[in-house]
PDB file of C-alpha atoms in Angstrom:
ATOM      1  CA  LEU I   1      55.422 -48.171   8.241  1.00 52.00           C
ATOM      2  CA  SER I   2      54.187 -50.158  11.185  1.00 55.00           C
ATOM      3  CA  THR I   3      56.712 -50.724  13.949  1.00 63.00           C
ATOM      4  CA  ARG I   4      55.218 -54.169  14.611  1.00 67.00           C
ATOM      5  CA  THR I   5      54.384 -57.085  12.367  1.00 68.00           C
ATOM      6  CA  PHE I   6      51.305 -59.243  12.822  1.00 71.00           C
ATOM      7  CA  VAL I   7      50.805 -62.475  10.891  1.00 76.00           C
ATOM      8  CA  HIS I   8      47.278 -63.862  10.625  1.00 77.00           C
ATOM      9  CA  GLU I   9      46.753 -66.953   8.482  1.00 79.00           C
ATOM     10  CA  ILE I  10      43.146 -67.144   7.372  1.00 82.00           C
ATOM     11  CA  HIS I  11      41.655 -70.134   5.600  1.00 84.00           C
ATOM     12  CA  ASN I  12      40.006 -69.931   2.187  1.00 86.00           C
ATOM     13  CA  GLY I  13      36.300 -69.175   2.269  1.00 91.00           C
ATOM     14  CA  ILE I  14      33.688 -71.495   0.759  1.00 92.00           C
ATOM     15  CA  PRO I  15      30.732 -69.844  -1.052  1.00 93.00           C
ATOM     16  CA  ILE I  16      28.264 -72.004   0.829  1.00 92.00           C
ATOM     17  CA  GLN I  17      25.290 -71.041  -1.358  1.00 91.00           C
ATOM     18  CA  GLU I  18      26.879 -73.048  -4.187  1.00 91.00           C
ATOM     19  CA  PHE I  19      26.861 -76.201  -2.045  1.00 93.00           C
ATOM     20  CA  SER I  20      23.179 -76.465  -1.220  1.00 91.00           C
ATOM     21  CA  LYS I  21      22.761 -80.113  -2.209  1.00 93.00           C
ATOM     22  CA  SER I  22      24.213 -83.145  -0.508  1.00 97.00           C
ATOM     23  CA  LYS I  23      26.556 -85.498  -2.350  1.00 98.00           C
ATOM     24  CA  PHE I  24      26.569 -88.031   0.484  1.00 98.00           C
ATOM     25  CA  GLY I  25      25.038 -91.438  -0.161  1.00 98.00           C
ATOM     26  CA  ILE I  26      23.920 -93.441   2.857  1.00 97.00           C
ATOM     27  CA  ASN I  27      23.633 -96.589   0.729  1.00 97.00           C
ATOM     28  CA  SER I  28      26.893 -95.893  -1.076  1.00 98.00           C
ATOM     29  CA  ASN I  29      30.114 -97.884  -0.830  1.00 97.00           C
ATOM     30  CA  THR I  30      32.220 -95.325  -2.706  1.00 98.00           C
ATOM     31  CA  PHE I  31      35.092 -93.320  -1.258  1.00 98.00           C
ATOM     32  CA  LEU I  32      36.379 -90.179  -2.933  1.00 98.00           C
ATOM     33  CA  PHE I  33      39.812 -88.624  -3.299  1.00 98.00           C
ATOM     34  CA  LEU I  34      39.542 -85.267  -5.073  1.00 98.00           C
ATOM     35  CA  ASN I  35      42.791 -83.300  -5.324  1.00 96.00           C
ATOM     36  CA  ALA I  36      45.712 -82.957  -7.678  1.00 94.00           C
ATOM     37  CA  PHE I  37      47.763 -86.167  -7.517  1.00 95.00           C
ATOM     38  CA  ARG I  38      50.744 -84.695  -5.683  1.00 94.00           C
ATOM     39  CA  GLU I  39      53.210 -86.924  -3.873  1.00 95.00           C
ATOM     40  CA  LEU I  40      52.623 -85.058  -0.593  1.00 96.00           C
ATOM     41  CA  ARG I  41      49.055 -86.390  -0.603  1.00 97.00           C
ATOM     42  CA  ASN I  42      50.253 -89.960  -0.019  1.00 97.00           C
ATOM     43  CA  LEU I  43      48.151 -91.757  -2.594  1.00 97.00           C
ATOM     44  CA  ASP I  44      50.206 -94.904  -2.045  1.00 98.00           C
ATOM     45  CA  ILE I  45      48.864 -95.041   1.527  1.00 98.00           C
ATOM     46  CA  LEU I  46      45.319 -94.552   0.247  1.00 98.00           C
ATOM     47  CA  ILE I  47      45.627 -97.319  -2.364  1.00 98.00           C
ATOM     48  CA  SER I  48      47.124 -99.752   0.142  1.00 98.00           C
ATOM     49  CA  ALA I  49      44.393 -98.960   2.694  1.00 98.00           C
ATOM     50  CA  PHE I  50      41.712 -99.404   0.057  1.00 98.00           C
ATOM     51  CA  ALA I  51      43.166-102.783  -0.903  1.00 98.00           C
ATOM     52  CA  LYS I  52      42.826-103.910   2.734  1.00 98.00           C
ATOM     53  CA  LEU I  53      39.274-102.585   2.858  1.00 98.00           C
ATOM     54  CA  LYS I  54      38.335-104.469  -0.296  1.00 98.00           C
ATOM     55  CA  GLU I  55      39.537-107.759   1.189  1.00 97.00           C
ATOM     56  CA  ASN I  56      36.789-107.508   3.829  1.00 96.00           C
ATOM     57  CA  PHE I  57      34.237-105.545   1.807  1.00 98.00           C
ATOM     58  CA  PRO I  58      34.514-106.645  -1.849  1.00 98.00           C
ATOM     59  CA  PHE I  59      31.807-104.216  -2.980  1.00 97.00           C
ATOM     60  CA  VAL I  60      33.654-100.967  -2.062  1.00 98.00           C
ATOM     61  CA  ARG I  61      34.852 -98.561  -4.733  1.00 98.00           C
ATOM     62  CA  LEU I  62      37.316 -95.682  -4.881  1.00 98.00           C
ATOM     63  CA  VAL I  63      36.919 -92.631  -7.136  1.00 98.00           C
ATOM     64  CA  MET I  64      40.044 -90.530  -7.649  1.00 98.00           C
ATOM     65  CA  VAL I  65      39.679 -87.138  -9.323  1.00 97.00           C
ATOM     66  CA  GLY I  66      42.791 -85.087 -10.088  1.00 94.00           C
ATOM     67  CA  SER I  67      45.105 -87.001 -12.430  1.00 94.00           C
ATOM     68  CA  SER I  68      47.310 -84.816 -14.621  1.00 91.00           C
ATOM     69  CA  LEU I  69      48.654 -87.478 -16.989  1.00 89.00           C
ATOM     70  CA  GLU I  70      46.138 -86.530 -19.689  1.00 84.00           C
ATOM     71  CA  THR I  71      46.190 -82.774 -19.074  1.00 82.00           C
ATOM     72  CA  ASN I  72      49.911 -82.384 -18.266  1.00 79.00           C
ATOM     73  CA  PHE I  73      48.872 -80.041 -15.444  1.00 80.00           C
ATOM     74  CA  LEU I  74      51.669 -81.288 -13.166  1.00 84.00           C
ATOM     75  CA  PRO I  75      54.435 -82.695 -15.380  1.00 87.00           C
ATOM     76  CA  GLN I  76      56.750 -82.883 -12.365  1.00 87.00           C
ATOM     77  CA  GLU I  77      54.398 -85.475 -10.845  1.00 88.00           C
ATOM     78  CA  LYS I  78      54.319 -87.765 -13.890  1.00 91.00           C
ATOM     79  CA  GLU I  79      56.613 -90.454 -12.462  1.00 94.00           C
ATOM     80  CA  HIS I  80      54.718 -90.380  -9.161  1.00 94.00           C
ATOM     81  CA  GLU I  81      51.378 -90.853 -10.926  1.00 94.00           C
ATOM     82  CA  GLU I  82      52.750 -93.707 -12.982  1.00 95.00           C
ATOM     83  CA  ARG I  83      53.897 -95.425  -9.774  1.00 96.00           C
ATOM     84  CA  ILE I  84      50.391 -95.032  -8.347  1.00 97.00           C
ATOM     85  CA  LEU I  85      48.853 -96.596 -11.451  1.00 96.00           C
ATOM     86  CA  GLN I  86      51.329 -99.456 -11.210  1.00 97.00           C
ATOM     87  CA  LEU I  87      50.434 -99.984  -7.557  1.00 98.00           C
ATOM     88  CA  ILE I  88      46.743-100.164  -8.472  1.00 98.00           C
ATOM     89  CA  SER I  89      47.612-102.769 -11.103  1.00 97.00           C
ATOM     90  CA  ASP I  90      49.881-104.759  -8.771  1.00 98.00           C
ATOM     91  CA  LEU I  91      47.090-104.946  -6.188  1.00 98.00           C
ATOM     92  CA  LYS I  92      44.581-105.912  -8.902  1.00 97.00           C
ATOM     93  CA  LEU I  93      42.301-102.974  -8.133  1.00 98.00           C
ATOM     94  CA  GLN I  94      41.714-101.777 -11.705  1.00 97.00           C
ATOM     95  CA  ASN I  95      38.033-102.755 -11.624  1.00 97.00           C
ATOM     96  CA  SER I  96      37.392-101.032  -8.305  1.00 98.00           C
ATOM     97  CA  VAL I  97      39.255 -97.740  -8.752  1.00 98.00           C
ATOM     98  CA  ASN I  98      38.042 -95.060 -11.166  1.00 97.00           C
ATOM     99  CA  ILE I  99      40.524 -92.319 -12.076  1.00 96.00           C
ATOM    100  CA  TYR I 100      39.499 -89.014 -13.630  1.00 95.00           C
ATOM    101  CA  PRO I 101      41.676 -86.096 -14.816  1.00 94.00           C
ATOM    102  CA  PHE I 102      42.239 -82.766 -13.142  1.00 89.00           C
ATOM    103  CA  SER I 103      39.408 -80.413 -14.060  1.00 88.00           C
ATOM    104  CA  SER I 104      38.313 -76.832 -13.521  1.00 88.00           C
ATOM    105  CA  ASN I 105      34.959 -78.278 -12.402  1.00 92.00           C
ATOM    106  CA  PRO I 106      36.043 -81.415 -10.533  1.00 93.00           C
ATOM    107  CA  TRP I 107      32.755 -81.965  -8.677  1.00 96.00           C
ATOM    108  CA  GLN I 108      30.720 -82.302 -11.842  1.00 92.00           C
ATOM    109  CA  GLY I 109      29.290 -85.802 -11.964  1.00 92.00           C
ATOM    110  CA  VAL I 110      30.435 -86.658  -8.432  1.00 96.00           C
ATOM    111  CA  GLU I 111      27.447 -88.009  -6.493  1.00 97.00           C
ATOM    112  CA  ASP I 112      26.539 -90.618  -3.892  1.00 98.00           C
ATOM    113  CA  ILE I 113      29.791 -90.651  -1.866  1.00 98.00           C
ATOM    114  CA  LEU I 114      30.223 -92.408   1.482  1.00 98.00           C
ATOM    115  CA  GLY I 115      33.424 -90.610   2.545  1.00 98.00           C
ATOM    116  CA  PHE I 116      36.070 -88.137   1.425  1.00 98.00           C
ATOM    117  CA  VAL I 117      39.644 -89.292   2.067  1.00 98.00           C
ATOM    118  CA  LEU I 118      42.727 -87.061   2.302  1.00 98.00           C
ATOM    119  CA  PRO I 119      45.815 -88.739   3.836  1.00 98.00           C
ATOM    120  CA  ALA I 120      48.000 -85.735   2.943  1.00 97.00           C
ATOM    121  CA  ASP I 121      50.970 -84.164   4.700  1.00 97.00           C
ATOM    122  CA  GLN I 122      49.124 -80.823   4.527  1.00 94.00           C
ATOM    123  CA  VAL I 123      45.390 -80.386   5.106  1.00 95.00           C
ATOM    124  CA  TRP I 124      45.036 -76.870   6.507  1.00 92.00           C
ATOM    125  CA  LEU I 125      44.519 -74.897   3.291  1.00 90.00           C
ATOM    126  CA  ASN I 126      42.963 -77.705   1.262  1.00 95.00           C
ATOM    127  CA  ASN I 127      39.931 -76.271  -0.462  1.00 94.00           C
ATOM    128  CA  ALA I 128      38.591 -79.602  -1.772  1.00 97.00           C
ATOM    129  CA  LEU I 129      38.374 -80.879   1.800  1.00 97.00           C
ATOM    130  CA  LEU I 130      36.091 -78.011   2.809  1.00 96.00           C
ATOM    131  CA  GLU I 131      34.066 -78.404  -0.379  1.00 97.00           C
ATOM    132  CA  ALA I 132      33.477 -82.076   0.435  1.00 98.00           C
ATOM    133  CA  MET I 133      32.370 -81.113   3.938  1.00 98.00           C
ATOM    134  CA  ALA I 134      30.069 -78.445   2.476  1.00 97.00           C
ATOM    135  CA  TYR I 135      28.498 -81.191   0.357  1.00 98.00           C
ATOM    136  CA  SER I 136      27.814 -83.130   3.605  1.00 98.00           C
ATOM    137  CA  ILE I 137      30.422 -85.806   2.840  1.00 98.00           C
ATOM    138  CA  PRO I 138      32.154 -87.037   6.030  1.00 98.00           C
ATOM    139  CA  PRO I 139      35.912 -86.418   5.871  1.00 98.00           C
ATOM    140  CA  ILE I 140      38.789 -88.729   6.776  1.00 98.00           C
ATOM    141  CA  ILE I 141      42.115 -86.898   7.003  1.00 98.00           C
ATOM    142  CA  ALA I 142      45.624 -87.628   8.192  1.00 97.00           C
ATOM    143  CA  ASN I 143      46.869 -86.273  11.498  1.00 97.00           C
ATOM    144  CA  ALA I 144      48.672 -83.315   9.944  1.00 96.00           C
ATOM    145  CA  GLU I 145      49.261 -79.791  11.237  1.00 93.00           C
ATOM    146  CA  ARG I 146      45.955 -78.050  12.166  1.00 93.00           C
ATOM    147  CA  ALA I 147      43.880 -81.098  11.297  1.00 96.00           C
ATOM    148  CA  GLU I 148      42.092 -80.776  14.633  1.00 97.00           C
ATOM    149  CA  PHE I 149      40.974 -77.237  13.801  1.00 94.00           C
ATOM    150  CA  ILE I 150      39.158 -78.457  10.693  1.00 96.00           C
ATOM    151  CA  ILE I 151      37.825 -81.590  12.397  1.00 97.00           C
ATOM    152  CA  PRO I 152      37.538 -80.668  16.098  1.00 97.00           C
ATOM    153  CA  SER I 153      35.711 -83.835  17.161  1.00 97.00           C
ATOM    154  CA  LYS I 154      34.761 -87.356  16.100  1.00 96.00           C
ATOM    155  CA  GLU I 155      31.261 -86.094  15.395  1.00 98.00           C
ATOM    156  CA  VAL I 156      32.586 -84.023  12.461  1.00 98.00           C
ATOM    157  CA  GLY I 157      34.982 -86.505  10.840  1.00 98.00           C
ATOM    158  CA  ILE I 158      37.906 -88.820  11.424  1.00 98.00           C
ATOM    159  CA  ILE I 159      41.570 -87.900  11.939  1.00 98.00           C
ATOM    160  CA  CYS I 160      43.820 -90.931  11.612  1.00 98.00           C
ATOM    161  CA  SER I 161      47.525 -91.702  11.641  1.00 97.00           C
ATOM    162  CA  LYS I 162      49.338 -91.481   8.341  1.00 97.00           C
ATOM    163  CA  ASP I 163      49.625 -95.191   7.587  1.00 98.00           C
ATOM    164  CA  ASP I 164      47.566 -97.637   5.564  1.00 98.00           C
ATOM    165  CA  HIS I 165      46.255 -99.656   8.515  1.00 98.00           C
ATOM    166  CA  SER I 166      44.934 -96.592  10.371  1.00 98.00           C
ATOM    167  CA  LEU I 167      43.348 -95.285   7.180  1.00 98.00           C
ATOM    168  CA  TYR I 168      41.810 -98.700   6.508  1.00 98.00           C
ATOM    169  CA  LEU I 169      40.242 -98.711   9.991  1.00 98.00           C
ATOM    170  CA  ALA I 170      38.838 -95.214   9.455  1.00 98.00           C
ATOM    171  CA  MET I 171      37.257 -96.160   6.129  1.00 98.00           C
ATOM    172  CA  LYS I 172      35.932 -99.365   7.693  1.00 98.00           C
ATOM    173  CA  GLN I 173      34.072 -97.316  10.299  1.00 98.00           C
ATOM    174  CA  LEU I 174      32.055 -95.545   7.612  1.00 98.00           C
ATOM    175  CA  VAL I 175      31.275 -98.752   5.730  1.00 98.00           C
ATOM    176  CA  GLU I 176      30.035-100.422   8.897  1.00 98.00           C
ATOM    177  CA  SER I 177      28.143 -97.385  10.258  1.00 98.00           C
ATOM    178  CA  PRO I 178      26.481 -95.456   7.406  1.00 97.00           C
ATOM    179  CA  GLU I 179      24.101 -93.683   9.804  1.00 97.00           C
ATOM    180  CA  ARG I 180      27.076 -92.398  11.755  1.00 97.00           C
ATOM    181  CA  ALA I 181      28.655 -91.328   8.459  1.00 98.00           C
ATOM    182  CA  ARG I 182      25.483 -89.406   7.574  1.00 98.00           C
ATOM    183  CA  THR I 183      25.558 -87.570  10.913  1.00 98.00           C
ATOM    184  CA  MET I 184      29.239 -86.764  10.446  1.00 98.00           C
ATOM    185  CA  GLY I 185      28.469 -85.290   7.034  1.00 98.00           C
ATOM    186  CA  ILE I 186      25.726 -83.078   8.470  1.00 98.00           C
ATOM    187  CA  ASN I 187      28.085 -81.881  11.219  1.00 98.00           C
ATOM    188  CA  ALA I 188      30.873 -81.337   8.686  1.00 98.00           C
ATOM    189  CA  LYS I 189      28.638 -78.985   6.719  1.00 97.00           C
ATOM    190  CA  SER I 190      27.792 -77.121   9.928  1.00 97.00           C
ATOM    191  CA  ARG I 191      31.504 -76.783  10.662  1.00 97.00           C
ATOM    192  CA  VAL I 192      32.054 -75.103   7.289  1.00 96.00           C
ATOM    193  CA  LEU I 193      29.145 -72.758   7.972  1.00 95.00           C
ATOM    194  CA  GLU I 194      30.580 -71.834  11.375  1.00 94.00           C
ATOM    195  CA  GLU I 195      34.229 -71.298  10.440  1.00 93.00           C
ATOM    196  CA  PHE I 196      34.998 -71.588   6.732  1.00 94.00           C
ATOM    197  CA  CYS I 197      32.202 -70.073   4.660  1.00 92.00           C
ATOM    198  CA  SER I 198      32.977 -66.923   2.672  1.00 91.00           C
ATOM    199  CA  GLN I 199      30.837 -64.775   4.967  1.00 90.00           C
ATOM    200  CA  GLN I 200      32.675 -65.831   8.128  1.00 90.00           C
ATOM    201  CA  VAL I 201      36.104 -65.546   6.513  1.00 88.00           C
ATOM    202  CA  GLY I 202      35.168 -62.110   5.169  1.00 90.00           C
ATOM    203  CA  LYS I 203      34.192 -60.979   8.667  1.00 89.00           C
ATOM    204  CA  LYS I 204      37.565 -62.116  10.017  1.00 86.00           C
ATOM    205  CA  ILE I 205      39.463 -60.210   7.335  1.00 86.00           C
ATOM    206  CA  TYR I 206      37.323 -57.099   7.887  1.00 87.00           C
ATOM    207  CA  SER I 207      37.910 -57.227  11.646  1.00 85.00           C
ATOM    208  CA  LEU I 208      41.681 -57.367  11.095  1.00 82.00           C
ATOM    209  CA  TYR I 209      41.542 -54.247   8.913  1.00 82.00           C
ATOM    210  CA  GLN I 210      39.491 -52.529  11.592  1.00 83.00           C
ATOM    211  CA  LYS I 211      41.862 -53.514  14.377  1.00 80.00           C
ATOM    212  CA  TYR I 212      45.213 -52.812  12.743  1.00 75.00           C
ATOM    213  CA  LEU I 213      44.707 -50.403   9.820  1.00 75.00           C
ATOM    214  CA  TRP I 214      41.633 -48.272  10.444  1.00 76.00           C
ATOM    215  CA  LYS I 215      42.364 -47.001  13.955  1.00 65.00           C
ATOM    216  CA  ALA I 216      41.355 -43.418  14.612  1.00 52.00           C
ATOM    217  CA  GLN I 217      44.356 -41.119  14.632  1.00 47.00           C
TER     218      GLN I 217
END
């Protein structure tokens, strides 16, 4: 057994060849949340931010993919999801928010998106975030641990504080500057190619085996 322990946390790899098309829409007013509806993803903050956005931009829409109420995928989150639905109703957003169930192929039918929003407590190992970036959708994420490694600059996406006003301002930026959003999406895809595609992740894993396990005796 080794006398020393090394811990290397490597992100999931995205098979970039499966993400050749763009799902960004420069003329779109639709934001996307695509993840299981877990409480740690702060959907209440997202809904409240979207309500503020809609006050100034009545035409915006929000698509949320990942509900488990129909599929019973996350029964422990049932009460949380019901609170989110009630919040949508209380804020009179039913006609502007589309909710779809958790699916093994969640991106099917998702097109023409202005921005991907993830105000979660954890963003580092979130596969859907990287998939959105691979589809050239500009990301907006909360300032969580390692957020700056995924989005290293404002040219790649937006990192905002974990509150509804900060998230509202971030979404507002994309609505007001679609050309900037398009450039962000292009840079986001490049970021996945540089750091998070399957080929790059595979090289990192291979190099670790070479360094620590395959040394010549």
